[in-house]
Amino acid sequence: MPPLMGIEFLCRVSDVLSDYLGGLNEDVIKDNFVIVYELLDEMIDNGFPLTTEPNILREMIAPPNIVSKVLSVVTGNSSNVSDTLPGATGSCIPWRAADPKYANNEVYVDLVEEMDTVINRDGVLVKCEIYGEVRVNSHLSGLPDLTLSFANPSILDDVRFHPCVRFRPWESHQILSFVPPDGEFKLMSYRVKKLKSTPIYVKPQLSSDAGKWCVNVLVGLRNDHGKTIDSITLQFQLPPCVLSADLTSNTGTVNVLGNKTCSWSIGRIPKDKTPSLSGTLEFESELERLNVFPTFRVGFKIMGVALSGVQIDKLDLKSTPSRLYKGFRALTQAGEFEVRS
Amino acid sequence: MFPQFGATADTLSKASTMVFRIGTDAHLYDDPDDVSIAPLLDSKFDSEKCEALKRLLALIAQGIDVSNYFPQVVKNVASQSLEVKKLVYLYLLHYAEKRPNEALLSINYFQKDLGDTNPLVRAWALRTMAGIRLHVIAPLVLVAVGKCARDPSVYVRKSAANALPKLHDLRQEEHALAIEEIVGLLLNDHSPAVVGAAAAAFASVCPYNLSLIGWNYTKLCEILPDVEEWGQIALIGILLRYVIARHGLVKESIMFSLQCTESSHSVKDGSYVDFGKVKESTDMGGTCDYEFVNMVSRCYIEGPDEYLSRSSYANRESFELTCEQFTSGKSNDDVKILLYSTSPLLWSNNSAVVLAAAGVHWVMAPKEDVKRIIKPLLFLLRSSNASKYVVLCNIQVFAKAMPSLFAPYYEDFFICSSESYQVKALKLEILSSIATDSSISSIFREFQDYIRDPDRRFAADTIAAIGLCAKRLPKMAHICVDGLLALTREEFVTKDSEFGDQEAGILTQAIISIKSIIKEDPRSHDKVIIQLVRSLDSIKVPAARAIIIWMVGEYNSLGELIPRILNTVLKYLAWCFTSEALETKLQILNTVCKVLVSASEEDLCTFKKIFSYLVELAECDLNYDVRDRSRFLKKLPSSNLVFIGQEERTNDLPEKDLCVVAECILGRQTRKVKAESFSYRFYLPGSLSQIVLHAAPGYEPLPKPCSLFVDDLNVPEGTSEIKKRMAEHSVTDDYGTSSDRSDDESASDYDSQRSITESSGSGRGDDSEFTSEGNDNADPLIQISDISNAYENQNGVSQSSAANLGELMSDRALESWLDEQPGSSNPGISEQSDIRTSSARISLGDVEKRVKPKCYSLLDPATSGNGLKVDYSFSSEISSISHLLVCIEAYFKNCSSETISEITLVDEESDRTLDAEEKAADVNESLLASSNNVPTLVPMESIASLEPGQTSRRILQVRFHHHLLPLKLALYCDGKKLPIKLRPDIGYFVKPLPMDVEAFINKESRLPGMFEYTRSCAFTAHIEELDKENGDSLFVKDKFLAICESLALKMLSNANLCLVSVDMPVAANLDDASGLRLRFSSEILSSSTPCLITITVEGKCSDPLNLSVKVNCEETVFGLNLLSRIANFLVEPTLF
């Protein structure tokens, strides 16, 4: 078996289990061991994946939820194994449950982007790219056929699709044509490379002053795109030879954990001042120079904007039902955002 | 302070967790056996059973062996609740291999479930049944898989495909063909889901049977994008193998470029043209490492082990790929369609699919198109560390073979601090192999950052990578060396002791890198060596010092400057020798020798002094290695090594030779070793072997190009041949594939309406010809033009012979019987059945009297019996002791001239000294009570003496326990022991069960589907009979009756059955015996389970007849065995 197949399958198992159990840890698995057994039995057989499509699994084995829990307590009957074969197993679109019905037809499209950035020691932007996902939450009756197109598909460096996306329309016209699964799913992921700037800057400085090392980190907004930046965090690993660190900041809180990880959560950047972290490090012995420098990992979240600039042009439903609500959202957050010092 | 508070808090927290855990199975897990499980299992409520099973599951999860509940759990397979079923299946699969005998008990329930109308139940039953890996049930599973492979539900067909590898794992040769046929069938399925599973089955069952793929290659390619992702992975690999085997490699691909560069010189003008083309495309696609690619492609095709082992015999090229083994990707449709259908998969969400598709393009795509795999591959890098590593391992090979592909994307290999060390190391290696003149500066800037990384091992690797880059790009060598020198200076300024080994490692690595750069071009770097030597004083790391000292010795005569400083350096080394570490000491000794060998006259004296000083020091060293080295060097005489004071320079030949030796060992500059060591092993992209770098179990290189010939693929011929083989196979096997197919026709439609009519059809019994072959359905319908005529005809014939042999039912009885047919909702079927019922029922009165059980020889007087002859035949008597015993009549005959005394027959194992009667009682008890199922013999009454010529008859009673292997017995006579073997006959494991036709049909209708086994065989015994009668004209028997008689006789003399009825066909053609049907009934001795046998005749009276034997029995294993026994003895010639 190809190793990637095994890894990919394990990822699916963990996705499905955490989807069912609302988390994945030893206790949760123990508490729901029957469901875990049943799920694994459906998902793999003789070392080959069987049914990994969450929609079908959910129809075969009911996820534990409040209603079923209460029901089972009340009636004492707790079968979560479906008696019938989900219709989708046989269809050409196994991801879609057979014929759901909704009073309101709704589709929500979210652009969720993660920014991977590397800023090197000289403050030069070495790498800045966006990894984005188009997440769709669809509640549509019947067998809807959707098309989604981007205003600027050319900026997408590479893409990967959910199995529901038809390849050929994308090949020819860069149009996503698909029959969506019911509920929430990841329609596609994309990559946009070589961005020119980051929304925030981080300027770390380490200087030695008579055997003492001073740390000074400044964080600020680089350009204003009209949206507020939330939950800014900064994390870095102190060099192993550090004995103690005395760090303070003018906004937010600073924590130094036992494993010499320092985390500074800033939250929102205040209007009036530039957040800064400063302090001194004490080493085991006096050093004239440091040969190991920490890397600062930055986290942030910006609602309402896709920094890559990807824009959804339109979303159409073939054979339009009476009413269709469409919603679009965007979100950018930091992925592997690293600033070296 | 207040313990009670603590307690309350404890209970409170417990209570709160309870709230969250309500409705989960947590309480079952925490305390699985707080109630006794056994009564719950036997409960009649599904919910209680469910709870019990969950408790068992919890115990299994906690590693407790609960296999002792097996029998109780297995019973619950029959439950109607799907949850109970599911839990039982989980339990069953966990313990089936441990308790095979009990697992067999569940088979019947599975068989029943396989006929369920709910496809989910069918699929689960099949999956679980195949999961019980027992050889005994393999034939049953095969039959079940065969049926399910034709199931109307996609899910069930998919399950059938998934069951095939399990069946294959049992390694039963006789089933291999049948399994392959089912794989072929499923690959041809129209549903993508089934094709995917079938592809996976193909890959594990018969990966070499590529002709199976050939038949529907195009269809498979077209369906590929719709196949589910896991199946895609398998299917992509199979299609690639097929194309290689069928068409060979593609001329325009990377794999080809090399072959021609090698062979073009020797091969004719045709390939020269190709070569030119290849050159062009190379220029287009950038450089690629020919030698490397050559090796890669050969490894793909031959497997590295084979390839590399051959290299040692220096006939690496013996496997020459000729140009005929290549095809053009531009003109070959199969190649084009494969590339076309795999290219969209590069966008798949599943990384394994992407990598598999990329592998196809890597091997098959024209060079200029290979670049399309790069972006998808790089996109895969944004995933978990584990898959990142796998992808990078594959990219590494691609990048080494064709650096130009990845060169523009160097930024993607820049390293994140959060990555694991393995990933970082791979990325460094790739970066150093794809660096170009334009990208090297940014790569170096990155490297500088990496050197400051907290992970010092990674930092050391970075320094090694700098060395590699400098080697690849000689222009950069100076910059690299300068950078590294600066680094060493920095490093030795810091006090290494504080940072321990890791910093030392970095310094050493820096020096090693410098050394390797210098080795490339020593002349331009002599100043570097001097700088390093100067820093010797501050570099404390022994390994680093040793390398620097080695460099001094190695390049001692290089350039102008080095020879001048040698004097000082050697003095310095001699001075610090005692304080050095081991490796440095050894290196100092070597270096001084090297210097001495190539020293010029003026310094010779000093060097000699230093050398002798060092040797003396070293001889007293604590370390034996150093002492040895010094002794060795001292004894190695050389013109320059000769000690002072030994003035007389003899020109003796041996001494001269030794000088040469010394020169050879020490004096020569080390030759340039090939930069890249070619010991790499390459495996197919995406395979596990490529990650672990040795052939993992199950790894197969690509097939030999063009090893699959067009002849193999002649579609119709091939299929028919396979079919033919299958048919032959089915005759020799336990069950007929052809009859399977007909069964499937009737069973394939699970639509409820049809199944009702079907069951009513089988209730009517023989008349509705659902289960027989399709072709004979039509024949009588057309041939019988006037039904009443046919009746008369038949009646006349029968009456003529009635007086003699048979008693024909009256017309009225026949008609009333016809009227009894239940009305069918399907007019077509009822009409058909009306016509088909044109048969008459007769009874054969005296057949039973003529039954002569077959006699077998137990002991031959001539060979081993000392004149005692023992024959035996199975008797139809019922044992008086127990219904489990089979009676056997044994005839003892004395053929010798002397009296034989004391004849007894006992089990080989049992003790003879016991008193026979006592033992009999004893054994009876034990053999009836014990569950020990070894065949046992009730000891027979011994024969005191047997006169010459006298025959004595004894009844043996044996409990066979359904064992079909010969039973070993010991015969004692005259005090001698003779081993004999008694062969059981399954035909006598049953006893007659008298019943009338209605009861028979009624019973038969209750044993449909999986409890019904059919097989066909030929019958010839009647021909003899007919011939005999032709001569004897007085006594003209009806042909049909003769056939019936011989058939019945044959059956009854070989098995203990009861003849229920004989149905005569009413056909226009007097010679056509088709439709003749005999029914026999019996019940199994041990379990009293009814066992019904129906034989339907087909064919012409005077020709060998085609019999279709059907057994309906609840015990499947027994039924199948009985069926094959019947089929066997029907074919045997009769001995009258």
XYZ file of N, CA and C in Angstrom, chain B residues 624-703:
240
model
N 46.499 1.361 21.969
C 47.169 0.350 21.141
C 47.123 0.696 19.667
N 46.088 1.400 19.276
C 45.966 1.779 17.871
C 47.128 2.684 17.467
N 47.412 3.617 18.321
C 48.502 4.554 18.037
C 49.830 3.798 18.028
N 49.978 2.901 18.984
C 51.233 2.124 19.033
C 51.402 1.303 17.759
N 50.348 0.656 17.343
C 50.404 -0.155 16.120
C 50.794 0.695 14.917
N 50.113 1.843 14.850
C 50.370 2.703 13.703
C 51.842 3.106 13.670
N 52.363 3.449 14.797
C 53.745 3.917 14.814
C 54.690 2.792 14.402
N 54.404 1.594 14.880
C 55.268 0.468 14.531
C 55.223 0.207 13.033
N 54.041 0.292 12.504
C 53.847 0.054 11.068
C 54.641 1.075 10.251
N 54.492 2.312 10.647
C 55.147 3.354 9.876
C 56.674 3.256 9.998
N 57.110 2.822 11.153
C 58.541 2.732 11.391
C 59.167 1.667 10.489
N 58.456 0.557 10.340
C 58.996 -0.562 9.576
C 58.864 -0.355 8.075
N 58.122 0.641 7.716
C 57.898 0.858 6.293
C 59.093 1.625 5.739
N 60.050 0.918 5.184
C 61.256 1.635 4.773
C 61.030 2.366 3.472
N 61.528 3.489 3.441
C 61.431 4.256 2.209
C 62.704 5.079 2.150
N 63.031 5.488 1.002
C 64.267 6.248 0.875
C 64.265 7.440 1.815
N 63.087 8.020 1.919
C 63.034 9.205 2.769
C 62.769 8.883 4.223
N 62.272 7.697 4.452
C 61.897 7.368 5.812
C 63.062 6.787 6.604
N 64.112 6.433 5.831
C 65.244 5.779 6.481
C 65.811 6.686 7.569
N 66.083 6.103 8.677
C 66.541 6.906 9.813
C 67.938 7.464 9.583
N 68.159 8.488 10.295
C 69.471 9.093 10.190
C 70.497 8.110 10.739
N 71.605 8.097 10.113
C 72.623 7.169 10.586
C 72.711 5.953 9.705
N 71.671 5.683 8.959
C 71.735 4.541 8.046
C 72.175 5.060 6.698
N 73.455 5.311 6.574
C 73.936 6.005 5.399
C 73.957 5.128 4.156
N 74.340 3.928 4.353
C 74.545 3.086 3.173
C 73.203 2.833 2.461
N 73.083 3.414 1.303
C 71.842 3.241 0.538
C 72.047 2.130 -0.458
N 71.589 0.992 -0.093
C 71.729 -0.121 -1.008
C 70.648 -0.039 -2.072
N 71.019 -0.479 -3.229
C 70.016 -0.474 -4.296
C 69.386 -1.846 -4.469
N 69.216 -2.470 -3.331
C 68.597 -3.797 -3.407
C 67.196 -3.695 -3.972
N 66.887 -4.691 -4.742
C 65.565 -4.660 -5.374
C 64.403 -4.676 -4.381
N 64.432 -5.583 -3.397
C 63.289 -5.598 -2.491
C 63.064 -4.260 -1.810
N 64.151 -3.631 -1.460
C 63.989 -2.340 -0.810
C 63.323 -1.337 -1.740
N 63.701 -1.404 -2.993
C 63.099 -0.493 -3.964
C 61.594 -0.715 -4.054
N 61.297 -1.996 -4.059
C 59.871 -2.314 -4.130
C 59.134 -1.734 -2.944
N 59.742 -1.894 -1.818
C 59.096 -1.385 -0.614
C 58.942 0.131 -0.689
N 59.915 0.761 -1.305
C 59.791 2.209 -1.487
C 58.545 2.545 -2.277
N 58.390 1.755 -3.315
C 57.205 1.984 -4.149
C 55.942 1.811 -3.322
N 55.972 0.776 -2.483
C 54.805 0.537 -1.643
C 54.524 1.748 -0.774
N 55.561 2.245 -0.168
C 55.379 3.395 0.702
C 54.834 4.580 -0.066
N 55.375 4.745 -1.252
C 54.881 5.839 -2.087
C 53.405 5.658 -2.379
N 53.120 4.432 -2.692
C 51.724 4.154 -3.061
C 50.797 4.442 -1.896
N 51.230 4.014 -0.737
C 50.328 4.153 0.395
C 50.194 5.599 0.813
N 51.304 6.269 0.853
C 51.272 7.581 1.478
C 51.473 8.736 0.507
N 52.210 8.473 -0.520
C 52.678 9.603 -1.312
C 51.666 10.165 -2.284
N 50.889 9.296 -2.886
C 50.031 9.754 -3.978
C 48.922 10.654 -3.487
N 48.570 11.548 -4.327
C 47.355 12.320 -4.063
C 46.163 11.368 -4.222
N 45.233 11.483 -3.318
C 44.064 10.602 -3.461
C 43.348 10.941 -4.755
N 42.976 9.892 -5.417
C 42.297 10.113 -6.689
C 40.908 10.668 -6.445
N 40.453 11.370 -7.435
C 39.090 11.888 -7.302
C 38.097 10.728 -7.373
N 37.350 10.627 -6.339
C 36.302 9.606 -6.354
C 35.097 10.250 -7.024
N 34.320 9.439 -7.633
C 33.119 9.987 -8.279
C 32.250 10.667 -7.235
N 31.845 11.842 -7.590
C 31.133 12.666 -6.620
C 29.890 11.945 -6.085
N 29.111 11.416 -7.016
C 27.854 10.803 -6.604
C 28.086 9.304 -6.459
N 27.821 8.777 -5.318
C 27.972 7.328 -5.208
C 26.696 6.698 -5.759
N 26.893 5.722 -6.593
C 25.731 5.178 -7.290
C 25.110 3.998 -6.566
N 25.100 4.073 -5.290
C 24.496 2.957 -4.569
C 23.041 3.241 -4.228
N 22.503 4.306 -4.795
C 21.103 4.616 -4.509
C 20.195 3.520 -5.030
N 19.108 3.380 -4.344
C 18.102 2.452 -4.833
C 16.865 3.259 -5.161
N 16.269 2.933 -6.248
C 15.070 3.669 -6.626
C 13.908 2.720 -6.772
N 12.800 3.170 -6.274
C 11.580 2.376 -6.390
C 10.528 3.281 -6.995
N 9.456 2.670 -7.402
C 8.433 3.430 -8.105
C 7.933 4.588 -7.241
N 7.672 5.724 -7.881
C 7.217 6.875 -7.106
C 5.935 6.530 -6.345
N 5.887 6.982 -5.114
C 4.686 6.762 -4.309
C 4.680 5.457 -3.551
N 5.607 4.552 -3.861
C 5.574 3.261 -3.185
C 6.205 3.364 -1.804
N 5.861 2.412 -0.978
C 6.434 2.378 0.364
C 7.939 2.135 0.281
N 8.331 1.320 -0.692
C 9.742 0.981 -0.825
C 10.593 2.208 -1.056
N 10.048 3.185 -1.787
C 10.810 4.395 -2.064
C 11.081 5.157 -0.762
N 10.231 4.975 0.226
C 10.429 5.693 1.484
C 11.436 4.950 2.363
N 11.285 3.634 2.431
C 12.171 2.887 3.320
C 13.449 2.440 2.611
N 13.475 2.637 1.292
C 14.649 2.326 0.479
C 15.103 0.871 0.519
N 14.154 -0.003 0.671
C 14.430 -1.399 0.354
C 13.107 -1.973 -0.109
N 13.162 -3.080 -0.812
C 11.933 -3.599 -1.400
C 11.007 -4.086 -0.293
N 9.959 -3.350 -0.052
C 8.983 -3.751 0.954
C 8.209 -4.953 0.419
N 7.662 -5.776 1.310
C 6.915 -6.939 0.839
C 5.814 -6.502 -0.121
N 5.730 -7.194 -1.205
C 4.671 -6.882 -2.158
C 5.078 -5.873 -3.206
N 6.285 -5.346 -3.113
C 6.699 -4.372 -4.121
C 7.019 -5.089 -5.425
N 6.570 -4.517 -6.487
C 6.844 -5.074 -7.797
C 7.338 -3.961 -8.695
N 8.472 -4.144 -9.357
C 8.866 -3.131 -10.337
C 7.890 -3.139 -11.516
N 8.049 -2.171 -12.383
C 7.182 -2.141 -13.557
C 7.402 -3.417 -14.362
N 6.383 -3.845 -15.086
C 6.608 -5.034 -15.911
C 7.586 -4.721 -17.032
